[in-house]
Amino acid sequence: MTKDIKTSAPPSGGWGAGLALDVCLTPALIPLYNVSDYIVVVIDIFRATSSICYGIENGAEAIIPVSEVEECAAYREKGLDYLLAAERNGEVVDGFDFGNSPFSYTPEKVLGKTVVLTTTNGTHALHLSRKAKKIVIGSFLNLTALCNWLKMQNENILLVCAGWKNNFNLEDTLFAGAVIEHLKTSGYVLDDPAIAANDLFQVGKADIAKYLDKTSHGERMKKLGIEKDIAFCLQVDLTTAIPVLNGDRLVKLV
Amino acid sequence: MTKDIKTSAPPSGGWGAGLALDVCLTPALIPLYNVSDYIVVVIDIFRATSSICYGIENGAEAIIPVSEVEECAAYREKGLDYLLAAERNGEVVDGFDFGNSPFSYTPEKVLGKTVVLTTTNGTHALHLSRKAKKIVIGSFLNLTALCNWLKMQNENILLVCAGWKNNFNLEDTLFAGAVIEHLKTSGYVLDDPAIAANDLFQVGKADIAKYLDKTSHGERMKKLGIEKDIAFCLQVDLTTAIPVLNGDRLVKLV
């Protein structure tokens, strides 16, 4: 079984030869995968995983993903080094420091701090993936750095799209397709959702912002007045840090 | 709310104006939809819903979808008018009359008969959709007849892809995209999975057989030696009958 062989040189066909490159289109489908066989990449590009990439790049000591607003609020008592970020349905919850906007994750705000983050979809996907060999965070911001690292791991890869309320969304799927675009010539075996994600990326890649404009989330974002956030999250390779889950916190992969 | 208005003439924008045209990518996601708000089209083109369309067209009195092989076997005692079709993992179960191959659903075999059918994925989707306003069966065989009928209903439409073992598959999604191609100029509002399905149809439509050749199911089909079935199931508009669920049985919509 190629899957179990660790080599110091890429096998013929590339690093990923014979390994699985799968896409889980929504957190509701995670139970269909044996996540312990994979490195999982969690994807919630509008805006949780983009903000996480940006925050870790900008020197946040850690970002702690939690499922519930109450769990987030409980960190208030632990001291001033914690910044509390809570968002539901795309809006900052009353009484919290901030939500998911990447503009809240600048060096001025997060350097040396620990951010406690609860979001609608991304945190949910993270928690359901906790048995993975490793969980890393992906977004257009760290696309190339992430893919270069993934290629070197010689492991099965599962791209988990956070989606919207447990259902499929286009933006996370399109990003999964962008990751596949980087990896597909390395010999990985793609499942049907991975083939679909990459084909959708081909359809949208010439102008991703325009393509996503027709989606449901694009509409929601416009209503919330956060088009600037969308444009920010679609910047490719603004960062190189790869956030990785270590215990209950996301830290910079070193 | 446009959704509740029944008119004898199409509203401006077409019959579907303001109505939802949604795609449920796998049976695992059906609970995310309030199916009682929709006409549901169940899609399992390789091969259950293609065979159902062909069988109903060819004069089968009814096709009874059941979930379990044992449930199917129990009909043996009810007499000789029942043909028992059971398939698991793409192969006929020992002791049954036939499985899912459309070539088993010719007039010579099914005219005047009731077929009891259990399949891996399609029956599962049917059962989970049972609260819908109406459940009809779709495949490339009855594509245009189905779409013309759907357009006239002035209802929300949910295209339910049976998928493969509760996960996404390309063939059913591509067919959903073909239905959307027929309906999308009538003013329906598409959800993200519907947009994706239609875009994938655009990618594959020039040569659907070739496009699907790269999928996991295509590989499975080849191993089972049923490429002829696939070619048969990709024929467009071979039939005009629309199978509809009436109680526990699929019959011809009149």
Tab-separated table of N, CA, C and O in Angstrom, chain B residues 10 14 19 21 26 43 49 56 58 75 89 107 118 128 155 161 182-185 194-195 198 202 208 219 227 230 242:
chain	number	residue	atom	x	y	z
B	10	PRO	N	-48.706	32.229	-16.581
B	10	PRO	CA	-47.428	32.402	-15.904
B	10	PRO	C	-47.219	33.833	-15.447
B	10	PRO	O	-47.558	34.761	-16.186
B	14	GLY	N	-41.973	34.255	-15.903
B	14	GLY	CA	-42.177	32.832	-16.190
B	14	GLY	C	-42.894	32.136	-15.058
B	14	GLY	O	-43.164	32.711	-14.009
B	19	LEU	N	-40.029	31.392	-7.202
B	19	LEU	CA	-40.047	30.083	-6.557
B	19	LEU	C	-38.619	29.537	-6.416
B	19	LEU	O	-37.725	29.951	-7.148
B	21	LEU	N	-35.697	26.811	-6.729
B	21	LEU	CA	-35.223	25.638	-7.468
B	21	LEU	C	-33.931	25.224	-6.778
B	21	LEU	O	-32.872	25.822	-6.980
B	26	THR	N	-27.066	15.211	-1.517
B	26	THR	CA	-27.042	13.823	-1.029
B	26	THR	C	-28.204	13.608	-0.068
B	26	THR	O	-28.668	14.563	0.566
B	43	ILE	N	-33.420	11.529	-7.980
B	43	ILE	CA	-32.465	11.316	-9.073
B	43	ILE	C	-31.427	10.281	-8.672
B	43	ILE	O	-30.668	10.484	-7.727
B	49	THR	N	-33.330	5.239	-11.077
B	49	THR	CA	-34.414	6.078	-11.591
B	49	THR	C	-34.536	5.980	-13.110
B	49	THR	O	-35.615	6.197	-13.666
B	56	ILE	N	-41.933	2.100	-16.086
B	56	ILE	CA	-43.272	2.720	-16.078
B	56	ILE	C	-43.705	3.037	-17.508
B	56	ILE	O	-44.849	2.820	-17.903
B	58	ASN	N	-42.901	1.392	-20.040
B	58	ASN	CA	-43.167	0.114	-20.709
B	58	ASN	C	-44.329	-0.666	-20.102
B	58	ASN	O	-44.483	-1.854	-20.360
B	75	TYR	N	-42.400	-9.951	-0.482
B	75	TYR	CA	-43.431	-9.901	-1.527
B	75	TYR	C	-43.536	-11.207	-2.302
B	75	TYR	O	-44.503	-11.433	-3.019
B	89	ASN	N	-24.725	-2.675	-3.705
B	89	ASN	CA	-23.389	-2.390	-4.246
B	89	ASN	C	-23.290	-2.707	-5.736
B	89	ASN	O	-22.266	-3.188	-6.217
B	107	PRO	N	-40.897	-4.063	-22.082
B	107	PRO	CA	-42.331	-4.413	-22.056
B	107	PRO	C	-42.541	-5.909	-21.844
B	107	PRO	O	-43.441	-6.310	-21.094
B	118	THR	N	-35.576	-2.755	-4.460
B	118	THR	CA	-34.724	-2.170	-3.415
B	118	THR	C	-33.354	-1.893	-4.009
B	118	THR	O	-32.773	-2.722	-4.694
B	128	LEU	N	-36.701	9.252	2.497
B	128	LEU	CA	-36.418	10.477	3.258
B	128	LEU	C	-37.195	11.685	2.733
B	128	LEU	O	-37.340	12.681	3.426
B	155	GLU	N	-44.655	25.558	-8.347
B	155	GLU	CA	-44.287	25.144	-6.988
B	155	GLU	C	-42.765	25.225	-6.827
B	155	GLU	O	-42.028	25.204	-7.813
B	161	CYS	N	-30.520	14.409	-5.183
B	161	CYS	CA	-29.560	13.463	-5.755
B	161	CYS	C	-29.358	12.304	-4.778
B	161	CYS	O	-29.041	12.521	-3.608
B	182	HIS	N	-33.063	23.435	-18.204
B	182	HIS	CA	-34.400	23.594	-18.790
B	182	HIS	C	-35.235	24.651	-18.062
B	182	HIS	O	-36.091	25.287	-18.667
B	183	LEU	N	-35.026	24.787	-16.767
B	183	LEU	CA	-35.937	25.600	-15.950
B	183	LEU	C	-35.408	26.992	-15.622
B	183	LEU	O	-36.174	27.875	-15.226
B	184	LYS	N	-34.110	27.200	-15.784
B	184	LYS	CA	-33.525	28.387	-15.162
B	184	LYS	C	-33.959	29.707	-15.783
B	184	LYS	O	-33.859	30.746	-15.131
B	185	THR	N	-34.457	29.667	-17.006
B	185	THR	CA	-34.911	30.929	-17.609
B	185	THR	C	-36.342	31.268	-17.196
B	185	THR	O	-36.904	32.263	-17.640
B	194	ALA	N	-27.637	24.322	-6.561
B	194	ALA	CA	-28.253	24.371	-7.890
B	194	ALA	C	-27.355	25.104	-8.878
B	194	ALA	O	-27.186	24.677	-10.027
B	195	ILE	N	-26.752	26.197	-8.422
B	195	ILE	CA	-25.807	26.928	-9.281
B	195	ILE	C	-24.640	26.019	-9.652
B	195	ILE	O	-24.243	25.918	-10.816
B	198	ASN	N	-25.654	23.230	-12.129
B	198	ASN	CA	-25.801	23.714	-13.499
B	198	ASN	C	-24.444	24.051	-14.122
B	198	ASN	O	-24.213	23.777	-15.309
B	202	GLN	N	-22.688	22.456	-17.473
B	202	GLN	CA	-22.051	23.202	-18.572
B	202	GLN	C	-20.685	22.584	-18.913
B	202	GLN	O	-20.301	22.481	-20.072
B	208	ILE	N	-21.318	13.920	-22.070
B	208	ILE	CA	-21.572	13.528	-20.681
B	208	ILE	C	-20.943	12.180	-20.357
B	208	ILE	O	-20.357	11.995	-19.288
B	219	GLU	N	-15.937	4.109	-12.668
B	219	GLU	CA	-14.976	3.040	-12.387
B	219	GLU	C	-15.680	1.793	-11.848
B	219	GLU	O	-15.409	0.676	-12.261
B	227	GLU	N	-21.173	-1.301	-18.633
B	227	GLU	CA	-21.057	-0.068	-19.417
B	227	GLU	C	-22.267	0.129	-20.325
B	227	GLU	O	-22.656	1.256	-20.618
B	230	ILE	N	-24.895	2.051	-18.620
B	230	ILE	CA	-24.572	3.483	-18.523
B	230	ILE	C	-24.972	4.194	-19.799
B	230	ILE	O	-25.639	5.233	-19.769
B	242	ILE	N	-43.862	10.051	-16.546
B	242	ILE	CA	-43.291	10.586	-15.310
B	242	ILE	C	-43.779	9.718	-14.155
B	242	ILE	O	-44.964	9.748	-13.804
